[in-house]
Coordinates of N, CA and C in Angstrom, one line a residue:
X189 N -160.4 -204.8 23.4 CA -160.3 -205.0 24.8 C -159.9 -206.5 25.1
X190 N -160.1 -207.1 24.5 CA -159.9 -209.1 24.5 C -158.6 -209.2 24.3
X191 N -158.0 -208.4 23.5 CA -156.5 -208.4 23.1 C -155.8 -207.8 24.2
X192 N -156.2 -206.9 24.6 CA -155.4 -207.0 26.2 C -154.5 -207.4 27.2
X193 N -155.0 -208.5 27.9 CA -154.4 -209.1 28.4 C -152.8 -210.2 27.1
X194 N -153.3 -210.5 26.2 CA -152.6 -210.8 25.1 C -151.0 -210.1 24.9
X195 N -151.6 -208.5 24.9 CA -150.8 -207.0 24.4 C -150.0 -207.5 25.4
X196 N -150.5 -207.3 26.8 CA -149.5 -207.1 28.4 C -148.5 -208.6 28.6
X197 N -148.8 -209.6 28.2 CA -148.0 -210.9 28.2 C -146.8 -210.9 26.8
X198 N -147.5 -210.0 25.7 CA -146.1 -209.9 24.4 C -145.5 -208.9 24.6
X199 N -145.5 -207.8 25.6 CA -144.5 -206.6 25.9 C -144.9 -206.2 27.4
X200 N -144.4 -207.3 28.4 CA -144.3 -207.1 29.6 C -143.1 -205.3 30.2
X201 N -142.2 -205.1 29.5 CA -141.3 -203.7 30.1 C -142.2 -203.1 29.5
X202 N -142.7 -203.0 28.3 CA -143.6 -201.6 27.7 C -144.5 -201.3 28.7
X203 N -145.4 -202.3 29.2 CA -146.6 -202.0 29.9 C -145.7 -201.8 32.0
X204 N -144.8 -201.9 32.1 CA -144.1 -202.0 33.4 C -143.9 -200.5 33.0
X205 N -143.1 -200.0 32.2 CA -143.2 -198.6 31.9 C -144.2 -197.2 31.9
X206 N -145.0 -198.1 31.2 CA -146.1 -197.1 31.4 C -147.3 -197.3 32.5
X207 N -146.8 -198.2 33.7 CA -147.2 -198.5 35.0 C -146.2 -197.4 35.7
X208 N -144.7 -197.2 35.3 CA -143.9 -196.3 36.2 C -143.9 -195.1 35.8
X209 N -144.7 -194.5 35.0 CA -144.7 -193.2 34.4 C -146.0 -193.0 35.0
X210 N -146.9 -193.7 35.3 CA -148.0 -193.1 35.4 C -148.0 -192.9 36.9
X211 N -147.4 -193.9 37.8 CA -147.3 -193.5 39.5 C -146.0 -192.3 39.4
X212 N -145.4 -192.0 39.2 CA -144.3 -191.0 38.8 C -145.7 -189.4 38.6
X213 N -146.0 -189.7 37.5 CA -146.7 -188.7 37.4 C -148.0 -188.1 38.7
X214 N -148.6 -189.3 39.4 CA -149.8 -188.9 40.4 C -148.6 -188.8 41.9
X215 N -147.6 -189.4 41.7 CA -147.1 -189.1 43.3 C -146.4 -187.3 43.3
X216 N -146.2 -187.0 41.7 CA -144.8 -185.7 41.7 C -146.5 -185.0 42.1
X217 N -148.0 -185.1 41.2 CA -148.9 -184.4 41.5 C -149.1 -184.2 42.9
X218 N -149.5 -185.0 43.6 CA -149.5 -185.0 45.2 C -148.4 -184.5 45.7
X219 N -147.5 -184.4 45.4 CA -146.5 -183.9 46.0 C -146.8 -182.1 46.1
X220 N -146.6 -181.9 44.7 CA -147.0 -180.2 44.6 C -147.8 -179.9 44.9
X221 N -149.1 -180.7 45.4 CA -150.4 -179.9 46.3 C -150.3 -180.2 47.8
X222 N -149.0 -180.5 48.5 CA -149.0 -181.0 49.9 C -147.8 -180.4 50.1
X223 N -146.4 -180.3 49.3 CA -145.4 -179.9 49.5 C -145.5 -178.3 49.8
X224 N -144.5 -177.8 49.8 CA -144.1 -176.7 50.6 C -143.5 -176.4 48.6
X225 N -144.4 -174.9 49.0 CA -143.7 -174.1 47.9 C -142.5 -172.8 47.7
X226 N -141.6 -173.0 46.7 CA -140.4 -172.4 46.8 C -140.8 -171.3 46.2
X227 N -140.5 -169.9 46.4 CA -140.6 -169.2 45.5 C -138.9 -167.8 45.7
X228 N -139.1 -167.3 44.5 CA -137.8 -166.5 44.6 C -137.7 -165.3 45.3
X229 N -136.6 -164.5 45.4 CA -136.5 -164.0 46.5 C -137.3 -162.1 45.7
X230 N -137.7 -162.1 44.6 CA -138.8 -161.0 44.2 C -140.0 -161.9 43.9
X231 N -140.3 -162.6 44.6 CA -141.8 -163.1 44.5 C -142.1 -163.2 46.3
X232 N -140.7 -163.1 47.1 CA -140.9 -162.8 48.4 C -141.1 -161.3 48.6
X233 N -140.5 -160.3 48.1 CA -141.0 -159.0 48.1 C -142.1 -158.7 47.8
X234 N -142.4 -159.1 46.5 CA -144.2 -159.1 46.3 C -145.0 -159.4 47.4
X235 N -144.6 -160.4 48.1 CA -145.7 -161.0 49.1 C -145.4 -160.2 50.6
X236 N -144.3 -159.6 51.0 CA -144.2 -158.7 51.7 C -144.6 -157.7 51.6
X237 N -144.6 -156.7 50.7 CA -145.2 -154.9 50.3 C -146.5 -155.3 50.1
X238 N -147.5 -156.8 49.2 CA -148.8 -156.5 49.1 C -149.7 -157.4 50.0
X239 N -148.5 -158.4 51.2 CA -150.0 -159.2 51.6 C -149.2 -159.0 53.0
X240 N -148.2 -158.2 53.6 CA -147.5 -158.6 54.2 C -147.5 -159.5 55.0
X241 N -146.4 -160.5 54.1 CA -145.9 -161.6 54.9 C -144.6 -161.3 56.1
X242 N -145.1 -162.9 56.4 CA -144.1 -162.7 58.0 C -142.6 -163.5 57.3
X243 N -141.4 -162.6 57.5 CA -140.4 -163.6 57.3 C -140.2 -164.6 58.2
X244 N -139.2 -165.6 58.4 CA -138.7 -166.2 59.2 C -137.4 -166.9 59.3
X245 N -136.9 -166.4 59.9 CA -135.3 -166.7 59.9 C -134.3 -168.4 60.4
X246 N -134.6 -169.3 59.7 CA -134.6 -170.5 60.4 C -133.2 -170.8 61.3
X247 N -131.8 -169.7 60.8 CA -130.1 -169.9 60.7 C -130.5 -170.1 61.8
X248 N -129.4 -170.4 62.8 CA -128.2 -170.3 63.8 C -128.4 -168.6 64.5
X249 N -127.9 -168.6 65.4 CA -128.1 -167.2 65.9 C -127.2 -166.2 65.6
X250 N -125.8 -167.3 65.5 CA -124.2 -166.3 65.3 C -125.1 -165.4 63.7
X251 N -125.5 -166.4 63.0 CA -125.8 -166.2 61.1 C -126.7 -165.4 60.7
X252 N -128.2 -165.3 62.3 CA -129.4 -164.1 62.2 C -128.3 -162.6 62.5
X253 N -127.6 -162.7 63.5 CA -127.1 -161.7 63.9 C -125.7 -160.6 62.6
X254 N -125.4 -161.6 61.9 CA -124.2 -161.3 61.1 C -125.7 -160.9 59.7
X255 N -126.4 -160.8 59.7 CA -127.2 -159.9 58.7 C -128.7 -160.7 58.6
X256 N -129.6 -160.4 58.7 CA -130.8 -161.0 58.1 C -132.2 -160.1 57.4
X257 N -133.0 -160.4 56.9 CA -133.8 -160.2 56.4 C -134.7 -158.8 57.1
X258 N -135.1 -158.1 56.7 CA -135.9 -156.6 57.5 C -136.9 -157.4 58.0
X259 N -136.6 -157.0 59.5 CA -138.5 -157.4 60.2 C -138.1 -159.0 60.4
X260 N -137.3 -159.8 59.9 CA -137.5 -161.3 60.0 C -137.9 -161.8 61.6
X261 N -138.2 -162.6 61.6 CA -138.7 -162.9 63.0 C -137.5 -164.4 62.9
X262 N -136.6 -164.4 63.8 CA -136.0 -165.5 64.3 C -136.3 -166.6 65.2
X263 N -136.2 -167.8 64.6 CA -137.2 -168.5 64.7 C -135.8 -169.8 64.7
X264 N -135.2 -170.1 65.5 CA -134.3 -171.2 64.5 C -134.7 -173.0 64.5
X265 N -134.4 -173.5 63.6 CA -134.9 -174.6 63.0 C -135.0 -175.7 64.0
X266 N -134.0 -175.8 64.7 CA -134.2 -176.3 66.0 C -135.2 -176.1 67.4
X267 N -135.7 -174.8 67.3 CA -136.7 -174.5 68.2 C -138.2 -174.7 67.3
X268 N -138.2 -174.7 66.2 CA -139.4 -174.4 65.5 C -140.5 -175.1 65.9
X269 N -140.6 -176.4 66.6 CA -142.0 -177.1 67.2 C -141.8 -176.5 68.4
X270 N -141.2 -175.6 69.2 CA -141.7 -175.4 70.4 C -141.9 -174.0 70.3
X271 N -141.3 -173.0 69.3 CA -142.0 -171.7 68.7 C -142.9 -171.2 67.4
X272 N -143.6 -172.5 67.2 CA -144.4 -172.4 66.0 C -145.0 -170.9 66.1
X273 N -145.8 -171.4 67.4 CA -147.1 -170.3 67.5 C -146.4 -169.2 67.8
X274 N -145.3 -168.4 67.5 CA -145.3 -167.1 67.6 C -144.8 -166.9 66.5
X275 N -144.6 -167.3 65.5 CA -144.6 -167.0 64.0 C -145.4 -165.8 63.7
X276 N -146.7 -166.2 63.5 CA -147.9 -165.3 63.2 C -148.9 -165.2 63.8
X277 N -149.9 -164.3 64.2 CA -150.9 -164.6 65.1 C -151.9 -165.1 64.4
X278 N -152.3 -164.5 62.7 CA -152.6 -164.9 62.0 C -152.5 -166.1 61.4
X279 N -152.9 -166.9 61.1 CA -152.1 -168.4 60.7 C -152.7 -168.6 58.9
X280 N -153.6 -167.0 58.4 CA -153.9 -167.0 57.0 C -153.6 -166.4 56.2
X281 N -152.2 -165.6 57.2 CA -150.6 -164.5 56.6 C -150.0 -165.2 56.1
X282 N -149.7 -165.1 55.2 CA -148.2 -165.8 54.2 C -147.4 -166.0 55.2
X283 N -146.3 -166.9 54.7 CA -145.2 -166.7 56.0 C -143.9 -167.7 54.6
X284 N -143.2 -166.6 54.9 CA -142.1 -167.4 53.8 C -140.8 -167.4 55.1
X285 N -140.4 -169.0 54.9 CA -139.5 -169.5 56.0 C -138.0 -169.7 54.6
X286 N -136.9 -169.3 55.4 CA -135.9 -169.0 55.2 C -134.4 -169.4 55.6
X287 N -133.2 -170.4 55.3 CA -132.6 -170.9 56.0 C -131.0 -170.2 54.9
X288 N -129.9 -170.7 55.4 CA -128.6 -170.2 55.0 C -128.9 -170.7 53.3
X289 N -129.3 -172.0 52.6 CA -129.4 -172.3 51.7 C -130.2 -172.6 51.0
X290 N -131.8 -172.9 51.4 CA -132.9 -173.4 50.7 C -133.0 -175.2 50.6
X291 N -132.2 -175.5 51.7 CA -132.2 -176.8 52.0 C -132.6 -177.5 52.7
X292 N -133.2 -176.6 54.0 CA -133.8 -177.2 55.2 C -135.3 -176.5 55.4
X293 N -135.3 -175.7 55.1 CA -136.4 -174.5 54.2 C -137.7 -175.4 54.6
X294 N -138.0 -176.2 53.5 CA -138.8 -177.2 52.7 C -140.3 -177.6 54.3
X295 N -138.7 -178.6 55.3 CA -139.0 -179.5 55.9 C -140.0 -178.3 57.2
X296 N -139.5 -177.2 57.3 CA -140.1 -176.0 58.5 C -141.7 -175.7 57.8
X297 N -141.8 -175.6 56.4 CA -142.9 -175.4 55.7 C -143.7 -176.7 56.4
X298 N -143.5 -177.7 56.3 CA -144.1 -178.9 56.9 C -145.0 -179.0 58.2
X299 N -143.9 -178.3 59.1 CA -144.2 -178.2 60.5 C -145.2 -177.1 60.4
X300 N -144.8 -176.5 60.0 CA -145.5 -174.7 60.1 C -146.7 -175.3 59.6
X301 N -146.9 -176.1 58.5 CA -148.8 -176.2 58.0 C -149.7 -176.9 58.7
X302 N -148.0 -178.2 59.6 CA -149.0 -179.0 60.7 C -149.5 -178.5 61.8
X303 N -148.8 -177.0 62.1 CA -149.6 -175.9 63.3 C -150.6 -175.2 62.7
X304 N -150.8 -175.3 61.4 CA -152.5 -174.7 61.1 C -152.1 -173.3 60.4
X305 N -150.6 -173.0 59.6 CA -150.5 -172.1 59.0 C -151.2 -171.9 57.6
X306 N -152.1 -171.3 56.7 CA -152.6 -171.7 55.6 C -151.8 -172.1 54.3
X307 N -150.5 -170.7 54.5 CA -149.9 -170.1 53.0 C -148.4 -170.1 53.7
X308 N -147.7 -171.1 53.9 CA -146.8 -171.0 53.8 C -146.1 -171.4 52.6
X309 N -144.4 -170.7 52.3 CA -143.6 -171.2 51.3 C -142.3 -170.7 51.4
X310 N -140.9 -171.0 50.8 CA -139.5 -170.7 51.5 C -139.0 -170.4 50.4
X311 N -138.5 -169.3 50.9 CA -137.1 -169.1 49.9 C -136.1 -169.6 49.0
X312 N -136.4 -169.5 48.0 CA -135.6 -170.2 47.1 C -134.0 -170.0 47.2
X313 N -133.6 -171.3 47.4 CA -131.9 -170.3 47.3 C -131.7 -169.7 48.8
X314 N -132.3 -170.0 49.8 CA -132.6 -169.1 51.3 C -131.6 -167.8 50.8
X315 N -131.1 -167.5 52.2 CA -130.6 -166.5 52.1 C -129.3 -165.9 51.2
X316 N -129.0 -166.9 50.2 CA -128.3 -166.2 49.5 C -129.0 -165.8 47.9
X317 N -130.1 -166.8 47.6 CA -130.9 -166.7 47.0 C -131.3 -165.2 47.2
X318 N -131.6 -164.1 48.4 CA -132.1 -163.5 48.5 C -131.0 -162.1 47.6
X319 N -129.5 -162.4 48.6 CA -128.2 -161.5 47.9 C -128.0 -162.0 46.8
X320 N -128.3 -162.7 46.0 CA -128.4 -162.8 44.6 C -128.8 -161.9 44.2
X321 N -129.6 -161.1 44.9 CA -130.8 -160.3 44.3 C -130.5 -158.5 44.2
X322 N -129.3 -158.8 45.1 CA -128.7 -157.6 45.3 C -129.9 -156.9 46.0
X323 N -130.7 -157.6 47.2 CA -132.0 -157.3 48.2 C -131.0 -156.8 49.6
X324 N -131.3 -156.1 50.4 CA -130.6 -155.5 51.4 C -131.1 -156.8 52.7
X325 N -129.9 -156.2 53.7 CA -129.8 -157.2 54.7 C -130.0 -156.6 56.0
X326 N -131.0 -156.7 57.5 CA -130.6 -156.0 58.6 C -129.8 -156.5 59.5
X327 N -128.8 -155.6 60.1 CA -128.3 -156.0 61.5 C -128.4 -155.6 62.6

């Protein structure tokens, strides 16, 4: 332990390194227990048929109407802080949020946990992730 300080003054990058790996490692941790989780579009079916979750449709209206998800509740990303609360009445319902790409997805997961939702998480791939899947679409 006396050698220490010694070690850190004869290999200053070694020890800068393994200072950057180790905040690297506790911020990606914090991240994954606060962030918004992705899951695919048969891990969104699972959670529909056995816990039924609430979809949520975040597109454009032209993009809900040209096909969307069975049952999705349209919700678009732009209105979402002033229609949080009719998402779910439940706020301990899964709720997988869903956009044209799995790009803006993330950021509605956010809002949605800051309204007191428990189990939110979005679509991987949003909605094309979903026709990847060769999963049907309503109109």
């Amino acid at each position: 332990m006396e050698k220490l300080p010694q070690f850190i003054m004869h290999h200053p990058y070694l020890c800068a390194a393994l200072a950057a790996v180790i905040v690297f490692i506790v911020v990606t941790e914090l991240r994954r227990k606060t962030g918004a989780r992705a899951i695919t579009a048969v891990q969104a079916v699972q959670l529909i048929n056995g816990h039924e979750a609430v979809m949520v449709d975040l597109r454009e209206p032209a993009d809900y109407k040209a096909g969307h998800i069975l049952n999705a509740k349209h919700v678009p990303l732009s209105r979402l802080a002033e229609e949080a609360g009719r998402v779910s009445g439940d706020k301990n319902r899964p709720v997988i949020v869903y956009d044209k790409n799995g790009m803006t997805a993330a950021s509605a997961c956010e809002r949605l946990k800051a309204e007191g939702y428990q189990q939110v998480s979005y679509l991987k791939n949003g909605i094309y992730g979903w026709l990847d899947e060769n999963l049907p679409l309503e109109k």
